Tab-separated table of N, CA and C in Angstrom:
chain	number	residue	atom	x	y	z
A	1195	UNK	N	1.586	-17.873	1.589
A	1195	UNK	CA	2.565	-17.572	0.550
A	1195	UNK	C	1.932	-17.690	-0.827
A	1196	UNK	N	1.105	-18.701	-0.993
A	1196	UNK	CA	0.480	-18.914	-2.293
A	1196	UNK	C	-0.409	-17.723	-2.672
A	1197	UNK	N	-1.087	-17.164	-1.651
A	1197	UNK	CA	-1.956	-16.027	-1.886
A	1197	UNK	C	-1.156	-14.818	-2.370
A	1198	UNK	N	0.031	-14.620	-1.804
A	1198	UNK	CA	0.838	-13.470	-2.175
A	1198	UNK	C	1.388	-13.561	-3.597
A	1199	UNK	N	1.422	-14.748	-4.149
A	1199	UNK	CA	1.894	-14.922	-5.524
A	1199	UNK	C	0.761	-14.861	-6.535
A	1200	UNK	N	-0.454	-14.718	-6.061
A	1200	UNK	CA	-1.625	-14.714	-6.928
A	1200	UNK	C	-1.853	-13.336	-7.549
A	1201	UNK	N	-2.008	-13.304	-8.848
A	1201	UNK	CA	-2.284	-12.054	-9.546
A	1201	UNK	C	-3.653	-11.509	-9.156
A	1202	UNK	N	-4.604	-12.385	-8.924
A	1202	UNK	CA	-5.948	-11.970	-8.526
A	1202	UNK	C	-5.920	-11.270	-7.164
A	1203	UNK	N	-5.091	-11.782	-6.247
A	1203	UNK	CA	-4.956	-11.161	-4.923
A	1203	UNK	C	-4.441	-9.728	-5.065
A	1204	UNK	N	-3.416	-9.531	-5.873
A	1204	UNK	CA	-2.841	-8.194	-6.021
A	1204	UNK	C	-3.779	-7.268	-6.769
A	1205	UNK	N	-4.560	-7.804	-7.682
A	1205	UNK	CA	-5.550	-6.991	-8.381
A	1205	UNK	C	-6.571	-6.455	-7.378
A	1206	UNK	N	-7.042	-7.307	-6.480
A	1206	UNK	CA	-7.996	-6.881	-5.456
A	1206	UNK	C	-7.353	-5.895	-4.484
A	1207	UNK	N	-6.100	-6.155	-4.116
A	1207	UNK	CA	-5.408	-5.277	-3.168
A	1207	UNK	C	-5.243	-3.876	-3.736
A	1208	UNK	N	-4.770	-3.759	-4.968
A	1208	UNK	CA	-4.564	-2.436	-5.545
A	1208	UNK	C	-5.879	-1.756	-5.902
A	1209	UNK	N	-6.927	-2.515	-6.210
A	1209	UNK	CA	-8.250	-1.922	-6.416
A	1209	UNK	C	-8.770	-1.345	-5.104
A	1210	UNK	N	-8.554	-2.059	-4.005
A	1210	UNK	CA	-8.955	-1.566	-2.690
A	1210	UNK	C	-8.178	-0.301	-2.333
A	1211	UNK	N	-6.901	-0.281	-2.614
A	1211	UNK	CA	-6.091	0.905	-2.328
A	1211	UNK	C	-6.595	2.097	-3.131
A	1212	UNK	N	-6.920	1.884	-4.380
A	1212	UNK	CA	-7.447	2.968	-5.208
A	1212	UNK	C	-8.752	3.506	-4.624
A	1213	UNK	N	-9.642	2.592	-4.192
A	1213	UNK	CA	-10.900	3.027	-3.573
A	1213	UNK	C	-10.637	3.789	-2.274
A	1214	UNK	N	-9.674	3.329	-1.482
A	1214	UNK	CA	-9.337	4.012	-0.232
A	1214	UNK	C	-8.764	5.403	-0.492
A	1215	UNK	N	-7.901	5.513	-1.489
A	1215	UNK	CA	-7.264	6.804	-1.768
A	1215	UNK	C	-8.241	7.829	-2.334
A	1216	UNK	N	-9.263	7.395	-3.045
A	1216	UNK	CA	-10.219	8.357	-3.593
A	1216	UNK	C	-11.446	8.560	-2.713
A	1217	UNK	N	-11.571	7.788	-1.649
A	1217	UNK	CA	-12.707	7.912	-0.742
A	1217	UNK	C	-12.612	9.182	0.090
A	1218	UNK	N	-13.723	9.849	0.257
A	1218	UNK	CA	-13.762	11.053	1.087
A	1218	UNK	C	-13.834	10.707	2.569
A	1219	UNK	N	-14.188	9.470	2.888
A	1219	UNK	CA	-14.296	9.051	4.286
A	1219	UNK	C	-12.930	8.825	4.933
A	1220	UNK	N	-11.930	8.510	4.121
A	1220	UNK	CA	-10.582	8.236	4.644
A	1220	UNK	C	-9.864	9.563	4.876
A	1221	UNK	N	-9.319	9.708	6.071
A	1221	UNK	CA	-8.610	10.940	6.415
A	1221	UNK	C	-7.359	11.099	5.552
A	1222	UNK	N	-6.998	12.346	5.279
A	1222	UNK	CA	-5.834	12.629	4.444
A	1222	UNK	C	-4.551	12.110	5.087
A	1223	UNK	N	-4.464	12.153	6.410
A	1223	UNK	CA	-3.244	11.653	7.068
A	1223	UNK	C	-3.111	10.143	6.890
A	1224	UNK	N	-4.259	9.431	6.818
A	1224	UNK	CA	-4.195	7.995	6.562
A	1224	UNK	C	-3.777	7.706	5.121
A	1225	UNK	N	-4.202	8.545	4.204
A	1225	UNK	CA	-3.776	8.393	2.810
A	1225	UNK	C	-2.270	8.658	2.685
A	1226	UNK	N	-1.806	9.675	3.393
A	1226	UNK	CA	-0.381	10.003	3.357
A	1226	UNK	C	0.468	8.928	4.012
A	1227	UNK	N	-0.124	8.165	4.913
A	1227	UNK	CA	0.580	7.068	5.566
A	1227	UNK	C	1.024	6.015	4.548
A	1228	UNK	N	0.322	5.931	3.446
A	1228	UNK	CA	0.702	5.034	2.357
A	1228	UNK	C	1.566	5.757	1.320
A	1229	UNK	N	1.138	6.925	0.918
A	1229	UNK	CA	1.786	7.612	-0.202
A	1229	UNK	C	3.201	8.106	0.105
A	1230	UNK	N	3.400	8.700	1.260
A	1230	UNK	CA	4.705	9.300	1.566
A	1230	UNK	C	5.831	8.265	1.596
A	1231	UNK	N	5.706	7.166	2.361
A	1231	UNK	CA	6.817	6.201	2.365
A	1231	UNK	C	7.095	5.594	0.986
A	1232	UNK	N	6.043	5.321	0.226
A	1232	UNK	CA	6.234	4.719	-1.095
A	1232	UNK	C	6.925	5.699	-2.040
A	1233	UNK	N	6.474	6.934	-2.055
A	1233	UNK	CA	7.085	7.930	-2.944
A	1233	UNK	C	8.530	8.199	-2.542
A	1234	UNK	N	8.776	8.329	-1.255
A	1234	UNK	CA	10.144	8.569	-0.786
A	1234	UNK	C	11.050	7.402	-1.166
A	1235	UNK	N	10.566	6.183	-0.982
A	1235	UNK	CA	11.407	5.029	-1.309
A	1235	UNK	C	11.654	4.921	-2.811
A	1236	UNK	N	10.691	5.319	-3.623
A	1236	UNK	CA	10.892	5.284	-5.077
A	1236	UNK	C	11.872	6.365	-5.529
A	1237	UNK	N	11.877	7.508	-4.839
A	1237	UNK	CA	12.737	8.617	-5.253
A	1237	UNK	C	14.163	8.463	-4.740
A	1238	UNK	N	14.328	8.069	-3.487
A	1238	UNK	CA	15.661	8.033	-2.891
A	1238	UNK	C	16.066	6.646	-2.386
A	1239	UNK	N	16.005	5.615	-3.198
A	1239	UNK	CA	16.407	4.299	-2.701
A	1239	UNK	C	17.920	4.177	-2.494
A	1240	UNK	N	18.685	4.980	-3.199
A	1240	UNK	CA	20.136	4.901	-3.068
A	1240	UNK	C	20.639	5.542	-1.774
A	1241	UNK	N	19.829	6.390	-1.178
A	1241	UNK	CA	20.204	7.019	0.079
A	1241	UNK	C	20.080	6.012	1.229
A	1242	UNK	N	19.268	5.009	1.045
A	1242	UNK	CA	19.034	3.989	2.068
A	1242	UNK	C	19.658	2.661	1.641
A	1243	UNK	N	20.974	2.570	1.574
A	1243	UNK	CA	21.603	1.349	1.074
A	1243	UNK	C	21.488	0.158	2.017
A	1244	UNK	N	21.133	0.405	3.268
A	1244	UNK	CA	21.033	-0.690	4.225
A	1244	UNK	C	19.718	-1.458	4.112
A	1245	UNK	N	18.804	-0.967	3.290
A	1245	UNK	CA	17.528	-1.650	3.085
A	1245	UNK	C	17.556	-2.255	1.682
A	1246	UNK	N	17.931	-3.515	1.572
A	1246	UNK	CA	18.106	-4.125	0.243
A	1246	UNK	C	16.809	-4.694	-0.339
A	1247	UNK	N	15.752	-3.890	-0.330
A	1247	UNK	CA	14.479	-4.340	-0.882
A	1247	UNK	C	14.231	-3.563	-2.170
A	1248	UNK	N	13.804	-4.244	-3.186
A	1248	UNK	CA	13.498	-3.615	-4.463
A	1248	UNK	C	12.320	-2.651	-4.289
A	1249	UNK	N	12.226	-1.655	-5.171
A	1249	UNK	CA	11.149	-0.664	-5.089
A	1249	UNK	C	9.772	-1.312	-5.179
A	1250	UNK	N	9.613	-2.227	-6.106
A	1250	UNK	CA	8.321	-2.904	-6.284
A	1250	UNK	C	7.986	-3.738	-5.054
A	1251	UNK	N	8.960	-4.450	-4.523
A	1251	UNK	CA	8.716	-5.281	-3.334
A	1251	UNK	C	8.309	-4.411	-2.151
A	1252	UNK	N	8.991	-3.292	-1.964
A	1252	UNK	CA	8.647	-2.374	-0.877
A	1252	UNK	C	7.227	-1.854	-1.042
A	1253	UNK	N	6.873	-1.462	-2.259
A	1253	UNK	CA	5.526	-0.968	-2.534
A	1253	UNK	C	4.483	-2.038	-2.258
A	1254	UNK	N	4.754	-3.269	-2.640
A	1254	UNK	CA	3.791	-4.348	-2.424
A	1254	UNK	C	3.636	-4.672	-0.940
A	1255	UNK	N	4.727	-4.620	-0.181
A	1255	UNK	CA	4.644	-4.865	1.262
A	1255	UNK	C	3.808	-3.785	1.935
A	1256	UNK	N	4.084	-2.532	1.611
A	1256	UNK	CA	3.328	-1.425	2.201
A	1256	UNK	C	1.878	-1.447	1.722
A	1257	UNK	N	1.651	-1.811	0.466
A	1257	UNK	CA	0.295	-1.876	-0.074
A	1257	UNK	C	-0.537	-2.924	0.650
A	1258	UNK	N	0.040	-4.079	0.885
A	1258	UNK	CA	-0.671	-5.146	1.599
A	1258	UNK	C	-1.040	-4.688	3.006
A	1259	UNK	N	-0.098	-4.081	3.701
A	1259	UNK	CA	-0.342	-3.591	5.053
A	1259	UNK	C	-1.418	-2.498	5.053
A	1260	UNK	N	-1.284	-1.529	4.143
A	1260	UNK	CA	-2.214	-0.404	4.078
A	1260	UNK	C	-3.626	-0.874	3.742
A	1261	UNK	N	-3.758	-1.737	2.760
A	1261	UNK	CA	-5.082	-2.209	2.346
A	1261	UNK	C	-5.777	-2.952	3.477
A	1262	UNK	N	-5.040	-3.798	4.168
A	1262	UNK	CA	-5.633	-4.565	5.264
A	1262	UNK	C	-6.036	-3.647	6.420
A	1263	UNK	N	-5.136	-2.748	6.800
A	1263	UNK	CA	-5.385	-1.861	7.952
A	1263	UNK	C	-6.517	-0.857	7.679
A	1264	UNK	N	-6.442	-0.172	6.562
A	1264	UNK	CA	-7.438	0.858	6.280
A	1264	UNK	C	-8.784	0.262	5.851
A	1265	UNK	N	-8.745	-0.862	5.166
A	1265	UNK	CA	-9.996	-1.537	4.809
A	1265	UNK	C	-10.782	-1.919	6.044
A	1266	UNK	N	-10.079	-2.388	7.069
A	1266	UNK	CA	-10.720	-2.753	8.330
A	1266	UNK	C	-11.160	-1.505	9.098
A	1267	UNK	N	-10.305	-0.505	9.148
A	1267	UNK	CA	-10.600	0.713	9.908
A	1267	UNK	C	-11.818	1.439	9.363
A	1268	UNK	N	-11.918	1.555	8.041
A	1268	UNK	CA	-13.015	2.307	7.416
A	1268	UNK	C	-14.114	1.392	6.863
A	1269	UNK	N	-13.975	0.106	7.069
A	1269	UNK	CA	-14.965	-0.875	6.619
A	1269	UNK	C	-15.254	-0.733	5.113
A	1270	UNK	N	-14.187	-0.666	4.346
A	1270	UNK	CA	-14.283	-0.580	2.885
A	1270	UNK	C	-13.671	-1.863	2.316
A	1271	UNK	N	-14.424	-2.540	1.489
A	1271	UNK	CA	-13.897	-3.777	0.895
A	1271	UNK	C	-14.032	-3.778	-0.581
């Protein structure tokens, strides 16, 4: 929990995501696995009233998952 509240942790996580998204080694479908859900949730959060998660919180949850999964899959750190 302490790690998730650390600004340094999120700085590293979003830097890793940026490297993953601009890398030519990462498949486009893997990039879309992060981008599509985040963009959809930012655009239409009112359509999904049963999911009471803030836009930023949703983005951070998906970002943490994406960075960990794709960083391991493509060996990018």
